[in-house]
Short mmCIF file of C-alpha atoms in Angstrom, two decimals:
data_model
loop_
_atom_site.label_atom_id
_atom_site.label_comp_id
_atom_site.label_asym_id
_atom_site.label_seq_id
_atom_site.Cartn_x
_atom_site.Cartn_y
_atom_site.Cartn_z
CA UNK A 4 86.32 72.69 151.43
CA UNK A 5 83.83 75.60 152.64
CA UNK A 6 83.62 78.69 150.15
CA UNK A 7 83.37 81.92 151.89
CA UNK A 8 83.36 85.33 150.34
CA UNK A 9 83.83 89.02 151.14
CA UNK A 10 83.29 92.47 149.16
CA UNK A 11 85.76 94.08 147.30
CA UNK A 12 85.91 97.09 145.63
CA UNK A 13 84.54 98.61 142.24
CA UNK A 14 81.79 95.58 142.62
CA UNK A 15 84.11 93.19 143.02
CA UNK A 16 84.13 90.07 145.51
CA UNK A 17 86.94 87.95 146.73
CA UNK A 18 86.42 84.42 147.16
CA UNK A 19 88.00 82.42 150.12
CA UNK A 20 88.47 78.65 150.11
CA UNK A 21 88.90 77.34 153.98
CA UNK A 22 89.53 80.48 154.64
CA UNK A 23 92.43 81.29 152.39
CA UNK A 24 91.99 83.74 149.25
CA UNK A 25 91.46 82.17 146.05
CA UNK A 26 90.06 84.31 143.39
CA UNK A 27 88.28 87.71 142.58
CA UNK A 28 85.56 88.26 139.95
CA UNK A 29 83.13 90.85 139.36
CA UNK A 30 79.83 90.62 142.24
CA UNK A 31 76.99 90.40 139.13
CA UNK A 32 78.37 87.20 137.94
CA UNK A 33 79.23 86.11 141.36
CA UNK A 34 75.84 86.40 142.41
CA UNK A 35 74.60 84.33 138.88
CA UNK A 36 76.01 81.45 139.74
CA UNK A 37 74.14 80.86 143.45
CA UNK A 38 76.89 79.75 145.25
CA UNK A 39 75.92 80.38 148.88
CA UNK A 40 78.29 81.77 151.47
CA UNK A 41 79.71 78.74 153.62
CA UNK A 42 78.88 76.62 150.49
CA UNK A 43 81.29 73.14 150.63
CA UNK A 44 82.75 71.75 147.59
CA UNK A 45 84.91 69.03 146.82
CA UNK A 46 87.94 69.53 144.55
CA UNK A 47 86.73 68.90 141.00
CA UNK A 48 84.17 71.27 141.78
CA UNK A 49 86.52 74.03 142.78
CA UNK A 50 88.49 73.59 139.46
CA UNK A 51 85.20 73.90 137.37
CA UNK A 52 84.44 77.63 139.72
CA UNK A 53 87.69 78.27 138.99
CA UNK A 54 87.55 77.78 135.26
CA UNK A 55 84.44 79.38 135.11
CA UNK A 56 85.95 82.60 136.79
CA UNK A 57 88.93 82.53 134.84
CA UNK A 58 86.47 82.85 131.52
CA UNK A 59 84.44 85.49 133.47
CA UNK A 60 87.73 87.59 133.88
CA UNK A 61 88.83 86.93 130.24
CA UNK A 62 84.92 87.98 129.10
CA UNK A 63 85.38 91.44 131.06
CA UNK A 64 88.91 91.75 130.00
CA UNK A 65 87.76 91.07 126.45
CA UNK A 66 85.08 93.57 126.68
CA UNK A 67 87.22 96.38 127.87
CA UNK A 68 89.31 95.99 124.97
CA UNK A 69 86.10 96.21 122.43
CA UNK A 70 85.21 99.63 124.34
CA UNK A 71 88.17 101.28 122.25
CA UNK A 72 87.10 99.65 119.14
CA UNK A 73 85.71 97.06 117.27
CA UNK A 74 88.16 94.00 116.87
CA UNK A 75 87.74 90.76 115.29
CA UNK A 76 87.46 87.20 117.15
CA UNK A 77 91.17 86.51 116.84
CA UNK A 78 92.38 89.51 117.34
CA UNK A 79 90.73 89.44 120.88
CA UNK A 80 91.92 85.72 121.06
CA UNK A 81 95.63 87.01 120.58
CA UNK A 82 95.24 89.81 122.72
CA UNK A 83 93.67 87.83 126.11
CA UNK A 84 96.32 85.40 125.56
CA UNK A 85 98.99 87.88 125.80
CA UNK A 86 97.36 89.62 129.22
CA UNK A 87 97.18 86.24 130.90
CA UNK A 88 94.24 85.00 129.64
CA UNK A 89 96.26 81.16 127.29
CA UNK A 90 93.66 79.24 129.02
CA UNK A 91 90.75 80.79 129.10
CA UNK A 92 90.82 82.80 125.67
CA UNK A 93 88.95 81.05 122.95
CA UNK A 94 85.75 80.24 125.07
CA UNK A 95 85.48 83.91 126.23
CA UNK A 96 85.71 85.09 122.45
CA UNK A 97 83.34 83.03 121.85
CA UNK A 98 81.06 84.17 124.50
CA UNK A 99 81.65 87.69 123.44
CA UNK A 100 80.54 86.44 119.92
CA UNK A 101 77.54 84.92 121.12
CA UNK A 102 76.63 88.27 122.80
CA UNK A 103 77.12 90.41 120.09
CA UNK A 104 80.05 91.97 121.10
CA UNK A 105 82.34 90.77 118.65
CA UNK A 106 80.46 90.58 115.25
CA UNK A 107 82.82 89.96 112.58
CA UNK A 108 80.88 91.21 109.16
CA UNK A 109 80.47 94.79 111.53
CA UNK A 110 84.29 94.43 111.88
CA UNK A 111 84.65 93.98 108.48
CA UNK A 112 82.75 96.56 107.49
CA UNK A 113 84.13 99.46 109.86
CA UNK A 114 87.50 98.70 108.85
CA UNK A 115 87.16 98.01 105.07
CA UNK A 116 85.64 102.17 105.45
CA UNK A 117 88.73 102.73 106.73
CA UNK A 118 91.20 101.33 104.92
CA UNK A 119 89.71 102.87 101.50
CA UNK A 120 89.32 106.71 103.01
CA UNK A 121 92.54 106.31 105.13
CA UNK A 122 94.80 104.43 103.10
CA UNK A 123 93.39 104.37 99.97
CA UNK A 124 93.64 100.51 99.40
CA UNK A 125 92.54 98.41 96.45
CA UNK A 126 90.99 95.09 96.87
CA UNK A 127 93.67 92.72 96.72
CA UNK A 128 95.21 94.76 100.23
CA UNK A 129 91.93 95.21 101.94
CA UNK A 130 91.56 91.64 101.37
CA UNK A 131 95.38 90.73 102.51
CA UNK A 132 94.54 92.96 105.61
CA UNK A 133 91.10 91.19 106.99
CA UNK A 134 92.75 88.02 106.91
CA UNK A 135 95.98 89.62 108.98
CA UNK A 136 92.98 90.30 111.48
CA UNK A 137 92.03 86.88 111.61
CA UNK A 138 89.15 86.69 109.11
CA UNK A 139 88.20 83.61 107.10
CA UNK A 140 88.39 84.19 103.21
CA UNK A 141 84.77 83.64 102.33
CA UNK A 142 83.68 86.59 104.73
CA UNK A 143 86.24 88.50 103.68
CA UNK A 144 85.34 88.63 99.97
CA UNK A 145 81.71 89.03 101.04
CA UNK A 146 82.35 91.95 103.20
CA UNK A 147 84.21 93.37 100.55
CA UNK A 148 81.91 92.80 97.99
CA UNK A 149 79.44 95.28 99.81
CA UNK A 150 81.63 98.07 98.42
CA UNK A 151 80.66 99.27 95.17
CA UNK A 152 84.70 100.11 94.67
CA UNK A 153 86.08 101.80 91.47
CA UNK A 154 89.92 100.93 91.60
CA UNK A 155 90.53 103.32 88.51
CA UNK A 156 89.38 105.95 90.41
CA UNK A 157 90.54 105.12 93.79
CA UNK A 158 94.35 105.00 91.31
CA UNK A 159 93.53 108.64 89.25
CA UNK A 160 92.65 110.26 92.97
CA UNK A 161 96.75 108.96 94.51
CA UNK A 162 98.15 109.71 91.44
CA UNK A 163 96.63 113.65 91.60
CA UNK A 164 97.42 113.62 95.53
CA UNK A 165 99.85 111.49 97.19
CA UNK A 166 102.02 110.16 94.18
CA UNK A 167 101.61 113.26 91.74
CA UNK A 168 105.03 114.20 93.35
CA UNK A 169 106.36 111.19 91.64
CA UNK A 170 105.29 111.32 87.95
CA UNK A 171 107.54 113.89 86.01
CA UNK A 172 110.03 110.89 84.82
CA UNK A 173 110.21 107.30 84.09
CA UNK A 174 111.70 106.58 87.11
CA UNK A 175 108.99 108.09 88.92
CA UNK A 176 106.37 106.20 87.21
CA UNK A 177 107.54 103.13 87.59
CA UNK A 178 108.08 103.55 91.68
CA UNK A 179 104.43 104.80 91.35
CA UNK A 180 103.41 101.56 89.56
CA UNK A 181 104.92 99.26 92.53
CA UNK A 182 103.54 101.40 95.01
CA UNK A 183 99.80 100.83 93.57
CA UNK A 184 100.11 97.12 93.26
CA UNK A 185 101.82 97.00 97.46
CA UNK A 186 98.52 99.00 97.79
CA UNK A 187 96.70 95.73 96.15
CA UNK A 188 95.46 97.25 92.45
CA UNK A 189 95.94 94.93 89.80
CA UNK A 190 98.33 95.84 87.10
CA UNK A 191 95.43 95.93 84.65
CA UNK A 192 94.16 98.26 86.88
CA UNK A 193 96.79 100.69 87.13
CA UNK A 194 97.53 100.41 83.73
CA UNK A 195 93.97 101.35 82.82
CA UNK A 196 94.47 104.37 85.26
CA UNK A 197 97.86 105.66 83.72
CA UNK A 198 96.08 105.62 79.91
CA UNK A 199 93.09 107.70 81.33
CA UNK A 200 95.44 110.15 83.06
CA UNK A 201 97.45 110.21 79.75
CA UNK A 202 94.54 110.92 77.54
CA UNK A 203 93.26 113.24 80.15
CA UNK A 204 96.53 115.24 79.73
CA UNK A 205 96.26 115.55 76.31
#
């Protein structure tokens, strides 16, 4: 089988196998692997270009989705695989990882920043929400750790803002409580920041 090529557009190339179209991939990485035009290959070989351009496509897929924001390894994982990308995935995540593109404890940190000014979580949540991203538990804690987090606070600042709508009864108070612990304080915590706010008040 003879490989030929011609030029596509946006620095592209198209690659032609006996003279029928086979794949496209970007002409910089083309030109990296030194495949001269006419090259002939046998059919083991092919499958290895093509795996190798199907990771390419998956790395410059992955990388356009990292130019909107930062995302962890799985989340990029998840995301290839539902563009296309089932096979090809994992080793171009990885890739991006071994770049520096994807850099997990950066993740973490950018969107721990986040979720305390945005959404004004406590520890337990921000926790709960880096491993919905895909994070492994140890790096989680650790990123979190970074914070120097005061949850009685974070609690006294909702209660004056968002929830102060909420405390004039019993009722009120007690569907502020269970909104602070979905927001992952501790009941200790909460507590702690209802007797301050009380003594405060008086």
């Amino acid at each position: 089988m003879q490989i030929t090529t011609k030029g596509g557009n946006a620095g592209k190339v198209h690659i032609y196998v006996d003279g029928e179209y086979s794949l496209t991939v970007d002409l910089k990485y083309w030109q990296s692997l030194g495949i001269a035009e006419k090259t002939e290959i046998d059919g083991e070989q092919l499958e290895r270009l093509e795996h190798l351009i199907g990771v390419r496509r998956a790395f410059n897929k992955g990388l356009s989705l990292l130019v909107t924001r930062e995302h962890s390894r799985a989340e990029i994982v998840r995301k290839l695989k539902e563009k296309g990308f089932e096979q090809y995935a994992d080793e171009a995540a990885q890739q991006l990882c071994e770049h520096g593109y994807i850099n997990e404890e950066r993740f973490c940190e950018i969107y721990i920043r986040q979720l305390i000014e945005h959404k004004h979580f406590g520890k337990k949540r921000i926790y709960d929400e880096l491993r919905s991203k895909g994070i492994d538990g140890q790096t989680a804690q650790a990123a979190i750790e970074e914070f120097e987090l005061d949850p009685v606070n974070d609690i006294l600042q909702l209660l004056g803002g968002k929830l102060s709508r909420y405390m004039n009864d019993e009722k009120g108070v007690n569907r502020c409580f269970n909104t602070l612990v979905r927001y992952g304080y501790s009941p200790s915590e909460i507590r702690r920041a209802f007797a301050a706010l009380k003594e405060a008040e008086e």
